[in-house]
Tab-separated table of C-alpha atoms and ligand atoms in Angstrom:
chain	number	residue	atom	x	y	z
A	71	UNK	CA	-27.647	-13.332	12.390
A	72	UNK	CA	-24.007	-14.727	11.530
A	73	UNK	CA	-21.534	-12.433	10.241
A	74	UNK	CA	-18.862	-14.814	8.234
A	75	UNK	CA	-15.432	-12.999	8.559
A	76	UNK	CA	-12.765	-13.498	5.819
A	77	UNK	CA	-11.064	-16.883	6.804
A	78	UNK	CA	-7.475	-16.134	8.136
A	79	UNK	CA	-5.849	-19.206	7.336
A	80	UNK	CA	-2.340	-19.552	5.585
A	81	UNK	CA	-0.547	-22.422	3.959
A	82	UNK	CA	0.644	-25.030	6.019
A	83	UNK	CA	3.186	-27.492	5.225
A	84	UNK	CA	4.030	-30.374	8.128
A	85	UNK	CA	6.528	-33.151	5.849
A	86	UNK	CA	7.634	-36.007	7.682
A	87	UNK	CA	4.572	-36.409	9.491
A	88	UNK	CA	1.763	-39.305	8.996
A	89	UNK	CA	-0.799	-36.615	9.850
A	90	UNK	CA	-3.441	-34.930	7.422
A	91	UNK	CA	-2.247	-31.253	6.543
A	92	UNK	CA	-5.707	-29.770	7.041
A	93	UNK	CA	-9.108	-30.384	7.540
A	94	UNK	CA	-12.308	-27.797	6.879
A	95	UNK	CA	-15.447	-29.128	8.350
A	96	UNK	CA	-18.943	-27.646	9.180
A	97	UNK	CA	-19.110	-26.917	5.487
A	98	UNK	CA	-21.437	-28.113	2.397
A	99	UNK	CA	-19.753	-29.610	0.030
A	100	UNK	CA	-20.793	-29.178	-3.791
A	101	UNK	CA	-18.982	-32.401	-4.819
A	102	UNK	CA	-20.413	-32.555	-8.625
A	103	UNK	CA	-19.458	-35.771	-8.532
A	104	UNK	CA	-21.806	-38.060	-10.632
A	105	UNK	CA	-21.085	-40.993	-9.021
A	106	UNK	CA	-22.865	-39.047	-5.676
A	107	UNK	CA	-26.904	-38.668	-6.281
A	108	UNK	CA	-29.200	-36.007	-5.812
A	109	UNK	CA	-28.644	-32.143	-7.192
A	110	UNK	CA	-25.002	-30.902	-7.483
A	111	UNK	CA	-23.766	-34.101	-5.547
A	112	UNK	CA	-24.396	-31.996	-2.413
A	113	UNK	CA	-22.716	-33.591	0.661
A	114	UNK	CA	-24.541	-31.707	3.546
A	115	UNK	CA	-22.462	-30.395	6.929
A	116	UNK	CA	-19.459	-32.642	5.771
A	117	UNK	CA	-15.782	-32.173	6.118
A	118	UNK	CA	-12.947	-32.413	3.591
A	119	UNK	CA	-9.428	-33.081	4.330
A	120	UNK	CA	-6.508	-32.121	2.159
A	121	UNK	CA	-2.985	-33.824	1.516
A	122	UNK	CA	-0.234	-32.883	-0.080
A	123	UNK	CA	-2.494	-30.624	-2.732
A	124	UNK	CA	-5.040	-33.354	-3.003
A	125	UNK	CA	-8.686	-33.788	-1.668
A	126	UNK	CA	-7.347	-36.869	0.678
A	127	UNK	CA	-10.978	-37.464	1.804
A	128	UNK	CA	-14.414	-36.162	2.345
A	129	UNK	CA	-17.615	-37.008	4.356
A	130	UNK	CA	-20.197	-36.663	6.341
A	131	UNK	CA	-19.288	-38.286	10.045
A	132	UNK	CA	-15.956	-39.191	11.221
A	133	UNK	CA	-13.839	-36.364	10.455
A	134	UNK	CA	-9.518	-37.729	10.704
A	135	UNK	CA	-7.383	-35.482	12.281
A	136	UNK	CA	-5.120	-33.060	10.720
A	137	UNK	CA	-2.288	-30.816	11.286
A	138	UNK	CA	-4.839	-27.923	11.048
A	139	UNK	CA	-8.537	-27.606	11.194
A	140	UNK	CA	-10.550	-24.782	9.961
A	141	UNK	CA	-13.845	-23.860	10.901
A	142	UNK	CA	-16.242	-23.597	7.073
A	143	UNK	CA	-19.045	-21.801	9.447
A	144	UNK	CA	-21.684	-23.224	7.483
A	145	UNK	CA	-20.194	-21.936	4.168
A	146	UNK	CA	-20.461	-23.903	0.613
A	147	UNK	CA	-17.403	-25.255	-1.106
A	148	UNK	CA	-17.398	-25.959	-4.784
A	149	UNK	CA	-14.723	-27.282	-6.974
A	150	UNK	CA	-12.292	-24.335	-8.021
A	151	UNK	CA	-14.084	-23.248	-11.603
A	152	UNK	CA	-12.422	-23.525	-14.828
A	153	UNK	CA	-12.656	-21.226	-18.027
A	154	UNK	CA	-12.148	-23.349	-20.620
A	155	UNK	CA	-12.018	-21.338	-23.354
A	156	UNK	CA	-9.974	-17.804	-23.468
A	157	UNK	CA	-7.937	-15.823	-25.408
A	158	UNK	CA	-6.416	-13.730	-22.115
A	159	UNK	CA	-3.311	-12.281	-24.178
A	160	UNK	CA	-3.783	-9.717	-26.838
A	161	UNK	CA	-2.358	-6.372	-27.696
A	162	UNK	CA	-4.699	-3.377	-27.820
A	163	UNK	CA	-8.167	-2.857	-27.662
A	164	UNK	CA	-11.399	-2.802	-30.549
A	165	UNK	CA	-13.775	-0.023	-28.657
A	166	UNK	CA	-13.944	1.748	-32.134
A	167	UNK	CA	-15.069	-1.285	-33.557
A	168	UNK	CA	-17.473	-1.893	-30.890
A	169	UNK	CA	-18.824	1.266	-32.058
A	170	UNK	CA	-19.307	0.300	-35.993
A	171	UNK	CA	-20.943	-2.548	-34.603
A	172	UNK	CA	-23.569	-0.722	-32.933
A	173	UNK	CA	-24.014	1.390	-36.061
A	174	UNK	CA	-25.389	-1.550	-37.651
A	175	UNK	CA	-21.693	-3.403	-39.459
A	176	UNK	CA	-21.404	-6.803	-39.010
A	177	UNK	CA	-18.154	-8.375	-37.529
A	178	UNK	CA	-17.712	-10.307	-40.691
A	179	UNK	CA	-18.169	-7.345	-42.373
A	180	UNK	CA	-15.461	-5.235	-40.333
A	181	UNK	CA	-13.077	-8.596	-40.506
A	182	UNK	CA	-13.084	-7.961	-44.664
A	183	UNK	CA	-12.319	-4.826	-44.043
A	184	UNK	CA	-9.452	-5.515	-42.125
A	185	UNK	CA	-10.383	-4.806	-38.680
A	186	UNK	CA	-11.556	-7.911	-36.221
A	187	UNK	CA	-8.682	-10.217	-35.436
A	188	UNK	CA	-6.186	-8.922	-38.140
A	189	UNK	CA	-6.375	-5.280	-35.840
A	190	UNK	CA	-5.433	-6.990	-32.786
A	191	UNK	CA	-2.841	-9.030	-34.582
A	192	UNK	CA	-0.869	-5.474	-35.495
A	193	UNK	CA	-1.483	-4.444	-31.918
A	194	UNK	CA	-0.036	-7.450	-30.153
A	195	UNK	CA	2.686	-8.059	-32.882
A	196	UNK	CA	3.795	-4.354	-32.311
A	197	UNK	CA	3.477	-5.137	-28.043
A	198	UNK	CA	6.474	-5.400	-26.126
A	199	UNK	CA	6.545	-9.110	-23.982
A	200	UNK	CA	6.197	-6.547	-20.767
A	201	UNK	CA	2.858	-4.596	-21.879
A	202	UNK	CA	1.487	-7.638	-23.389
A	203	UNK	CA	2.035	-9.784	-20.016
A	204	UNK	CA	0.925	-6.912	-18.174
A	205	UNK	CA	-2.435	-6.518	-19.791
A	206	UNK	CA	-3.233	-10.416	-19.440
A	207	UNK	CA	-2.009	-10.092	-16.147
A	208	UNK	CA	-4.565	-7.592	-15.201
A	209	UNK	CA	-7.358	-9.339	-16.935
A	210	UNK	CA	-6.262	-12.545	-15.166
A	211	UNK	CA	-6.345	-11.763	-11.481
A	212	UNK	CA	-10.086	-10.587	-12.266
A	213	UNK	CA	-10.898	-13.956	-13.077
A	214	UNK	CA	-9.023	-15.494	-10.376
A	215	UNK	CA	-11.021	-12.965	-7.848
A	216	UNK	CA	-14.135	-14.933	-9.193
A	217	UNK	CA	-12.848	-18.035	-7.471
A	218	UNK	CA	-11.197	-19.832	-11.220
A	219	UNK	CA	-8.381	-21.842	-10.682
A	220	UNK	CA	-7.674	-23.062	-13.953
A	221	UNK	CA	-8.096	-21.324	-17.257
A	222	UNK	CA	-7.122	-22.154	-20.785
A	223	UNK	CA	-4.884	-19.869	-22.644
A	224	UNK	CA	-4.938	-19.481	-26.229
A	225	UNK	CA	-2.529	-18.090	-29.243
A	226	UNK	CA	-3.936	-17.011	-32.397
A	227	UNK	CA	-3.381	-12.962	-32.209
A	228	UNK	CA	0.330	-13.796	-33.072
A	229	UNK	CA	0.226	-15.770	-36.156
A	230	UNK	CA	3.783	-16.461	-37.311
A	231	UNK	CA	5.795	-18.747	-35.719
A	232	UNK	CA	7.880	-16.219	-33.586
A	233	UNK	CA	4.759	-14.273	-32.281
A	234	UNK	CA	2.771	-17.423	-31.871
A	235	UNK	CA	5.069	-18.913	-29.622
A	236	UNK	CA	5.439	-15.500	-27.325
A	237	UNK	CA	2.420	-15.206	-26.801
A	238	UNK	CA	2.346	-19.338	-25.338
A	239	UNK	CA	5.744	-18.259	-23.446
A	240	UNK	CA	4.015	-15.514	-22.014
A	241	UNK	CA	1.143	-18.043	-21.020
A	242	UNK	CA	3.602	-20.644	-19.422
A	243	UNK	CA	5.093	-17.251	-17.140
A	244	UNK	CA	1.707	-16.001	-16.016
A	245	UNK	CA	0.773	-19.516	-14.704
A	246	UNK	CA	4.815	-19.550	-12.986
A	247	UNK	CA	3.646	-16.350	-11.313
A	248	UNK	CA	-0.395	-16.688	-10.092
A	249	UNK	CA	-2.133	-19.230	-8.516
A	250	UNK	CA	-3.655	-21.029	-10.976
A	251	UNK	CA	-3.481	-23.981	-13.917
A	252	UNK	CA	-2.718	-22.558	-17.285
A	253	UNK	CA	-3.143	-25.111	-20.105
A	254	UNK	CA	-1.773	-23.906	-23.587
A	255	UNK	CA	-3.951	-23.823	-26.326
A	256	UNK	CA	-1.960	-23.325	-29.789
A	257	UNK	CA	-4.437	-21.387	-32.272
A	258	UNK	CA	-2.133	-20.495	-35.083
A	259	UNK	CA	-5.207	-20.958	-37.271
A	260	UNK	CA	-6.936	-18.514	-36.498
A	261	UNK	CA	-7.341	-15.979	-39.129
A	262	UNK	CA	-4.992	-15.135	-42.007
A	263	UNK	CA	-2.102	-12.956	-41.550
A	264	UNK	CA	-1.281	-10.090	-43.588
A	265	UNK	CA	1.455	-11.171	-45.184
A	266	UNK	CA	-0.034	-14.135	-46.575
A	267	UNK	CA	-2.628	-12.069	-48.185
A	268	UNK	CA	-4.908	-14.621	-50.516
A	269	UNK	CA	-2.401	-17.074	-49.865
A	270	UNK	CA	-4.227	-19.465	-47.267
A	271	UNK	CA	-3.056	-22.612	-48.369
A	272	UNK	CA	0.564	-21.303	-47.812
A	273	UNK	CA	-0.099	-19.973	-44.283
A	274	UNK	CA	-1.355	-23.576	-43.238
A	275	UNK	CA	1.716	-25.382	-44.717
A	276	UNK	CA	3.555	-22.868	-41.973
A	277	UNK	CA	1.315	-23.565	-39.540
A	278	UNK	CA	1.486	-27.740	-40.006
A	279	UNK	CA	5.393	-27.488	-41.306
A	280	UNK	CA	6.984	-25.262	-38.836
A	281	UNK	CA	4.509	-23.439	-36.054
A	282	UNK	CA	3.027	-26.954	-35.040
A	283	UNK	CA	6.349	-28.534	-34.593
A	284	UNK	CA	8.044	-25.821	-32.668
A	285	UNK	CA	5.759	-25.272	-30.302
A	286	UNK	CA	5.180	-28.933	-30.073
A	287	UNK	CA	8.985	-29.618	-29.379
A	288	UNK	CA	9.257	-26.732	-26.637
A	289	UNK	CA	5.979	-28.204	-25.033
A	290	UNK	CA	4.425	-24.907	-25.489
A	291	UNK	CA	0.756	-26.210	-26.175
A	292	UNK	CA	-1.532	-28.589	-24.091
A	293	UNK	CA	-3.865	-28.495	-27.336
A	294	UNK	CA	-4.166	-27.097	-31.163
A	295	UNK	CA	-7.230	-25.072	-31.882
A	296	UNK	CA	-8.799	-23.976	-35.230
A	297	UNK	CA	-11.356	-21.711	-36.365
A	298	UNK	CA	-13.311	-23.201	-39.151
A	299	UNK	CA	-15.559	-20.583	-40.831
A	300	UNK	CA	-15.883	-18.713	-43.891
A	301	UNK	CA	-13.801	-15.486	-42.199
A	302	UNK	CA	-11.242	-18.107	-40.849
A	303	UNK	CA	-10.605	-21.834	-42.651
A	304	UNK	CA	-11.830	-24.621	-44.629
A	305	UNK	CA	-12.820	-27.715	-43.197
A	306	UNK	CA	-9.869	-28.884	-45.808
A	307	UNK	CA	-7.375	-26.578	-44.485
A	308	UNK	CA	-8.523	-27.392	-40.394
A	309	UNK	CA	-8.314	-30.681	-41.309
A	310	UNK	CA	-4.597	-30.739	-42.009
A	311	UNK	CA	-3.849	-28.607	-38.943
A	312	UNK	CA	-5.186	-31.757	-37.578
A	313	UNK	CA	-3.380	-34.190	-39.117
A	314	UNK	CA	-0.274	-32.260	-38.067
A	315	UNK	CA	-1.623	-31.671	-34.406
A	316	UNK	CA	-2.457	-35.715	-34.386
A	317	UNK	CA	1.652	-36.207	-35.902
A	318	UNK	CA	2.964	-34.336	-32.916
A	319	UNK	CA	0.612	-35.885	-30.436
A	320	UNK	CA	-1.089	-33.134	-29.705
A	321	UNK	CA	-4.870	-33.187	-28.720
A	322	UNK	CA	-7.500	-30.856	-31.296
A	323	UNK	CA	-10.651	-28.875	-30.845
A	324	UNK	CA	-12.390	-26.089	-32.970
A	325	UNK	CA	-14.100	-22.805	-33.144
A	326	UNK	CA	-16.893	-24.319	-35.295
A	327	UNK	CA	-20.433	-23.328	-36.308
A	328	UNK	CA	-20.040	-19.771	-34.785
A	329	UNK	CA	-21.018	-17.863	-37.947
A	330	UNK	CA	-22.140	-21.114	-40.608
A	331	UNK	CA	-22.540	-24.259	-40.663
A	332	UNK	CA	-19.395	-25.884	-42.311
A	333	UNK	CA	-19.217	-29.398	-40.515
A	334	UNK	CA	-16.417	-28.297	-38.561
A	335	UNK	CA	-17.865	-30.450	-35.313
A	336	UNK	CA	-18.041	-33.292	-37.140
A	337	UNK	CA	-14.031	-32.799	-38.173
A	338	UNK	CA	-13.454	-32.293	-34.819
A	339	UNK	CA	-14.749	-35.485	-33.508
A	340	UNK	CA	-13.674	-37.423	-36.391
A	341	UNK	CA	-10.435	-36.526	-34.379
A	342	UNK	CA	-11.647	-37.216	-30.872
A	343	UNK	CA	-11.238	-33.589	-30.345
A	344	UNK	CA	-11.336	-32.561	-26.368
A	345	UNK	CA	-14.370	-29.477	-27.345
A	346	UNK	CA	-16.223	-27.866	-30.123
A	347	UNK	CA	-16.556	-24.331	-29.255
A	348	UNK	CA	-19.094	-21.658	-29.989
A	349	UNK	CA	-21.720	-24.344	-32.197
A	350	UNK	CA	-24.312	-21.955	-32.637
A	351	UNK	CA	-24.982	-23.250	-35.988
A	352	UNK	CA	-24.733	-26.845	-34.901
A	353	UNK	CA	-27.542	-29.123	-36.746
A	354	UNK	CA	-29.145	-30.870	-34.166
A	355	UNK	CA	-28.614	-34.001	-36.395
A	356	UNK	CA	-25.248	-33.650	-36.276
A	357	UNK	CA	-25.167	-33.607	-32.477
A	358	UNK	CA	-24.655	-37.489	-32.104
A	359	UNK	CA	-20.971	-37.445	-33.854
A	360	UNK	CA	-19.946	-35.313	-30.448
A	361	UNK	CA	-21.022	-38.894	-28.532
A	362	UNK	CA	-19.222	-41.322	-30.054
A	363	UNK	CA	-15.681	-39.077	-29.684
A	364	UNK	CA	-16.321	-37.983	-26.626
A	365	UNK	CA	-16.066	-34.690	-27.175
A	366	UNK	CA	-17.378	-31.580	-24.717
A	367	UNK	CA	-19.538	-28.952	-26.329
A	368	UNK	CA	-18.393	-25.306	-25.083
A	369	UNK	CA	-21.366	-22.357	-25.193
A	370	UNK	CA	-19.870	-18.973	-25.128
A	371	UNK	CA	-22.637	-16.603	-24.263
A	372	UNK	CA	-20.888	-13.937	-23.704
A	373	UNK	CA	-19.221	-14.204	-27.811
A	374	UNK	CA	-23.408	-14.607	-28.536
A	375	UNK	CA	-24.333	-11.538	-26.479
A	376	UNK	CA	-22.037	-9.273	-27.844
A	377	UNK	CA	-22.330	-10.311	-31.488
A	378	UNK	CA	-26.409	-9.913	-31.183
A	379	UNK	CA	-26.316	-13.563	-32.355
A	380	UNK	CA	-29.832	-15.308	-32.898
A	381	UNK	CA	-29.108	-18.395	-33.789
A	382	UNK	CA	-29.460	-20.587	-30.414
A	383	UNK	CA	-27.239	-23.731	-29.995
A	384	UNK	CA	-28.674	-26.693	-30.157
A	385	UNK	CA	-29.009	-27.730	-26.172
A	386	UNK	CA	-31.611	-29.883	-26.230
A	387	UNK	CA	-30.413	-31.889	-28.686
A	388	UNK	CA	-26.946	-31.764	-26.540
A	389	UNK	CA	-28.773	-32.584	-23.632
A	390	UNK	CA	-30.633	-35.531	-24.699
A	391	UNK	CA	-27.166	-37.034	-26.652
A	392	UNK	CA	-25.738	-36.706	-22.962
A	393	UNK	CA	-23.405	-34.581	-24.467
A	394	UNK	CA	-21.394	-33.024	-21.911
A	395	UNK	CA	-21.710	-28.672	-22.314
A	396	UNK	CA	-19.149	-26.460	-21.035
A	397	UNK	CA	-19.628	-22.911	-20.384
A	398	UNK	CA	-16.710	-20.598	-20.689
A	399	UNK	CA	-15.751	-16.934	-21.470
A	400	UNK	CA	-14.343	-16.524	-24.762
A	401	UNK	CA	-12.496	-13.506	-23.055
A	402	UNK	CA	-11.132	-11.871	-26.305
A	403	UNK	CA	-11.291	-8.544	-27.374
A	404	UNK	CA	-13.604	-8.466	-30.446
A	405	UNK	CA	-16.448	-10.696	-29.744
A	406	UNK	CA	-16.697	-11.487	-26.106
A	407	UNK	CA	-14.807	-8.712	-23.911
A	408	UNK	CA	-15.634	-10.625	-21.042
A	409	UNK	CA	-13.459	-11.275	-17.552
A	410	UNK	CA	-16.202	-12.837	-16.366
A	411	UNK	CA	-16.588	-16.773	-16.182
A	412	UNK	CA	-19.456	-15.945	-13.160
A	413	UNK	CA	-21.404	-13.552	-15.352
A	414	UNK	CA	-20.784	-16.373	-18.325
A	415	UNK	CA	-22.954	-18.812	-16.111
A	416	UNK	CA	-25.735	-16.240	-16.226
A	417	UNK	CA	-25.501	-15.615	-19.095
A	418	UNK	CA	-25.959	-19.369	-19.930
A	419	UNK	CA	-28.783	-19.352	-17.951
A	420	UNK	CA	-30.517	-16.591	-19.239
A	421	UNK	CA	-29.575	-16.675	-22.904
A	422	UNK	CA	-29.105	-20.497	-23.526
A	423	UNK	CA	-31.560	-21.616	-20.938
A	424	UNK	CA	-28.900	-23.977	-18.952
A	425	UNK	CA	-30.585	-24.679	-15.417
A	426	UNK	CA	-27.823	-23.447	-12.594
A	427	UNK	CA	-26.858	-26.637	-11.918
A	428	UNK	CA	-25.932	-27.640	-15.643
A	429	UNK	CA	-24.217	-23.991	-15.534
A	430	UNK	CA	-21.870	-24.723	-12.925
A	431	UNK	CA	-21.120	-28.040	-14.111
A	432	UNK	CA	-20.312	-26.271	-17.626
A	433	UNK	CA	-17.234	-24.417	-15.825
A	434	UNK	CA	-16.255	-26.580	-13.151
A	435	UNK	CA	-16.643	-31.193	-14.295
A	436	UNK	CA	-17.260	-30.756	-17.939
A	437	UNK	CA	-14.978	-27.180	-18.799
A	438	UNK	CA	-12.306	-29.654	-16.518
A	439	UNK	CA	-13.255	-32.254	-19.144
A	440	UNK	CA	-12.665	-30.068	-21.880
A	441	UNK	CA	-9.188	-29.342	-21.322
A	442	UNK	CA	-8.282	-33.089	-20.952
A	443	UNK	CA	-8.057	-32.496	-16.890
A	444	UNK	CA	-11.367	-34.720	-16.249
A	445	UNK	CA	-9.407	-37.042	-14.302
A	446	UNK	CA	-7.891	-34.504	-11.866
A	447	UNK	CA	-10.022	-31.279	-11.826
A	448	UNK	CA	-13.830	-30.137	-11.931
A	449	UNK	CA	-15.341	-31.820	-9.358
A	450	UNK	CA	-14.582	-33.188	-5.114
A	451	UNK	CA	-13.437	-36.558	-5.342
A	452	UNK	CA	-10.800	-38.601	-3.246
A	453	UNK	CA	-7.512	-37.988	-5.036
A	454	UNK	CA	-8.297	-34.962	-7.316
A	455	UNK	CA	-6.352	-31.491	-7.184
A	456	UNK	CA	-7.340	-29.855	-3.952
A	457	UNK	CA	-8.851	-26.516	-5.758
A	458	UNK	CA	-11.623	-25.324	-4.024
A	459	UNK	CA	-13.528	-22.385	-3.542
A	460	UNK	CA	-15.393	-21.055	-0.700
A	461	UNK	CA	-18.794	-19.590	-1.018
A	462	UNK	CA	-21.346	-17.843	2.052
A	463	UNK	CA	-24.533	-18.438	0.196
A	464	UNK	CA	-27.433	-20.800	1.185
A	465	UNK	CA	-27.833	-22.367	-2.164
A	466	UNK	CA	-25.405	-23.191	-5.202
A	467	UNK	CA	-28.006	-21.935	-7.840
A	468	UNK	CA	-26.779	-18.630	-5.873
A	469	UNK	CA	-23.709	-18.887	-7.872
A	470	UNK	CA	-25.268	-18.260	-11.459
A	471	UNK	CA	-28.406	-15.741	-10.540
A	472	UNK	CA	-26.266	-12.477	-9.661
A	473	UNK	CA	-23.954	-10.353	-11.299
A	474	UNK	CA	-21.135	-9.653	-9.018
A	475	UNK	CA	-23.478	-10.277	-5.951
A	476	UNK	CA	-21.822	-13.159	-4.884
A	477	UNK	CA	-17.110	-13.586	-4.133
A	478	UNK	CA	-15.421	-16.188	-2.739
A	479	UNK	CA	-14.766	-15.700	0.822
A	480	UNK	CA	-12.153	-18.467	0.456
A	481	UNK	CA	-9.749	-20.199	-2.644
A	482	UNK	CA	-7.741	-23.034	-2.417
A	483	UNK	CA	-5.066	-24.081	-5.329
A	484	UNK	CA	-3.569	-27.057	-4.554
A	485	UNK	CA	-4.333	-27.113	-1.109
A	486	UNK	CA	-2.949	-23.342	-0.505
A	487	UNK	CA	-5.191	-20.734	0.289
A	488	UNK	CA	-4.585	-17.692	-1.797
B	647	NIG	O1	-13.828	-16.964	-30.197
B	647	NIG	N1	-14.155	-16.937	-33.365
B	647	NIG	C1	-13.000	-16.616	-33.441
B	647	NIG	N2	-12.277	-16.120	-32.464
B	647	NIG	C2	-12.763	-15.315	-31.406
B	647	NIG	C3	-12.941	-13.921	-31.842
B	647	NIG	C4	-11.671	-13.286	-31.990
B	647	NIG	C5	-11.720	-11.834	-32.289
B	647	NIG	O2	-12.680	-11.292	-32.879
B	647	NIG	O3	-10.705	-11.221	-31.949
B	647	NIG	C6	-13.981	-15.907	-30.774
B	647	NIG	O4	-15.106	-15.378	-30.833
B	648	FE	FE1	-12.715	-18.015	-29.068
């Protein structure tokens, strides 16, 4: 029996050398990479070499030198995973409404009523910066602990322009401070705030006129998100958000058919949107609109589990439209309370009936995709970001069967082990 010890290694930094900064052989590579065949694009008792934050190369025979070579003792690596879809930075908490739910009120009913997001907007208005940064802090390094090195952040429990762009200030300090890739999501539409009371229309001319712009100008936001449904907004009123997002060159994607079916996919990829989120209530026929735009489909299980949601999303009709699916946590604090992208890929699994391998593709090549980072995250390719994660299991459908069985025994962000 082999005992695998935590691996001591530290950063290492030789400039002005023509040498490779570090090399980890004996190790099985989950490369992901569809241009490599068979399951998970597993490279067998290979070797990768790192440079300057990059995978620099990877193989099988023929290992270069380097500056530093560690030992992978047999151990898997996978591409550093990627939670594509989180709300990480809220004030508060809704444990009393968890507890109306379970008495039998629905979430739209408790949203009417003024609890659901319109609570947590109060709480996280009335926050200071400190508890607010605090609180996503904590909820933060348990994700990182699961071996993610890149998560989305989104706005939306802000909703003017001054607490809307806090909250993405916040965002851009957390990712200054841990080791990990923050991308900004701006969510301004989210839900209406109280003092536009039965004024909609008027909240979305702020959010195109003046929230859009700002944070736009301060490059606050990788992306603007929506949520299209009847406790949210029209089609009509996303739409504009859109045409705003699209005037400041800023990327789209929606929370769409989580509740009803409003066509809010099909907006999305009328705007080559990077994702539509949630989809429960996705008509299979309307699938093939997410192909020509190129657009990722994100499940959120953990948003379905909690809400006692029925309704399936359509994945086979996803599946056979080569639509790319993305897994991802939904971490919020009303629907999907949920630091867990690992338990998320269970979840998947088990609820959605992903197989593991289209699981860990969902938060590591396509959630990548889904942020508009395709090019430079999600999988182990020559020349993409050296974030990888160590794993001592025998088989990579080991990393979606547990719950909590299974850490990292190594992370690498950029090339640094943290
Ligand atoms: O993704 N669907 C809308 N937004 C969140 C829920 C937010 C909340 O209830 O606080 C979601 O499920
Ligand atoms: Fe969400």
């Amino acid at each position: 029996m082999s005992i695998i010890f935590p691996l001591a290694v530290r950063p290492v930094t030789v400039k002005g050398r023509n040498m490779l900064e570090q090399l980890i052989e004996n190790v099985h590579l989950i490369t992901l990479d569809p241009e490599r065949e068979g399951a998970y694009g597993v490279l067998e008792n290979a070797w990768v070499s790192l440079h300057e934050g990059k995978i620099h190369s990877l193989g099988q025979s023929q290992a270069p030198e380097a500056e530093v070579t560690v030992d992978g003792q047999g151990q898997f690596i996978s591409p550093g995973l990627v939670d594509c879809h989180n709300h990480l930075i809220w004030g508060g908490n809704r444990a009393e409404e968890f507890e109306w739910r379970l008495q039998g009120r629905s979430y739209q009913e408790i949203a009417q009523a003024g609890g659901g997001i319109a609570s947590t907007v109060k709480a996280t208005r009335e926050a200071s910066d400190e508890v607010l940064y605090q609180a996503a802090a904590e909820r933060l390094q348990a994700l990182l602990e699961e071996g993610v090195t890149t998560v989305e952040v989104k706005s939306g429990y802000g909703l003017s322009l001054e607490h809307e762009l806090r909250v993405l200030r916040i965002a851009k300090q957390l990712a200054k401070v841990f080791p990990v890739h923050i991308s900004t999501t701006l969510l301004a539409a989210h839900a209406l705030p109280p003092e536009f009371n039965g004024e909609s229309d008027a909240y979305i001319d702020l959010v195109c006129q003046e929230i859009i712009p700002a944070a736009a100008r301060e490059g606050l936001a990788d992306c603007v998100d929506v949520f299209c449904e009847g406790v949210g907004f029209s089609p009509e009123q996303c739409r504009r958000v859109f045409e705003s997002a699209q005037a400041h060159s800023l990327p789209v994607k929606g929370h769409v058919e989580q509740l009803s079916d409003l066509g809010g996919a099909k907006l999305v990829a009328e705007f080559n949107g990077w994702s539509v989120d949630h989809i429960e209530y996705l008509q299979a026929e309307d699938v093939p609109h997410l192909t020509s735009s190129g657009t990722v489909a994100v499940l959120l299980p953990g948003a379905f589990y909690s809400l006692k949601e029925t309704q399936m999303p359509p994945i086979q009709a996803l599946r056979e439209a080569a639509v790319p699916m993305a897994v991802a946590t939904d971490l919020n604090p009303g629907t999907s309370p949920l630091a867990s992208l690992r338990l998320a890929m269970n979840q998947a699994c088990v609820l959605f009936g992903l197989t593991p391998e289209e699981s860990l593709r969902g938060v590591s090549q396509y959630a990548a995709q889904a942020l508009g980072l395709g090019e430079q995250k999600g999988i182990l390719r020559e020349g993409f970001d050296a974030d990888l994660v160590m794993w001592n299991i025998s088989h990579p459908s080991e990393l979606s069967y547990g719950f909590n069985l299974v850490k990292p025994s190594a992370i690498l962000r950029n090339g640094v082990w943290v």
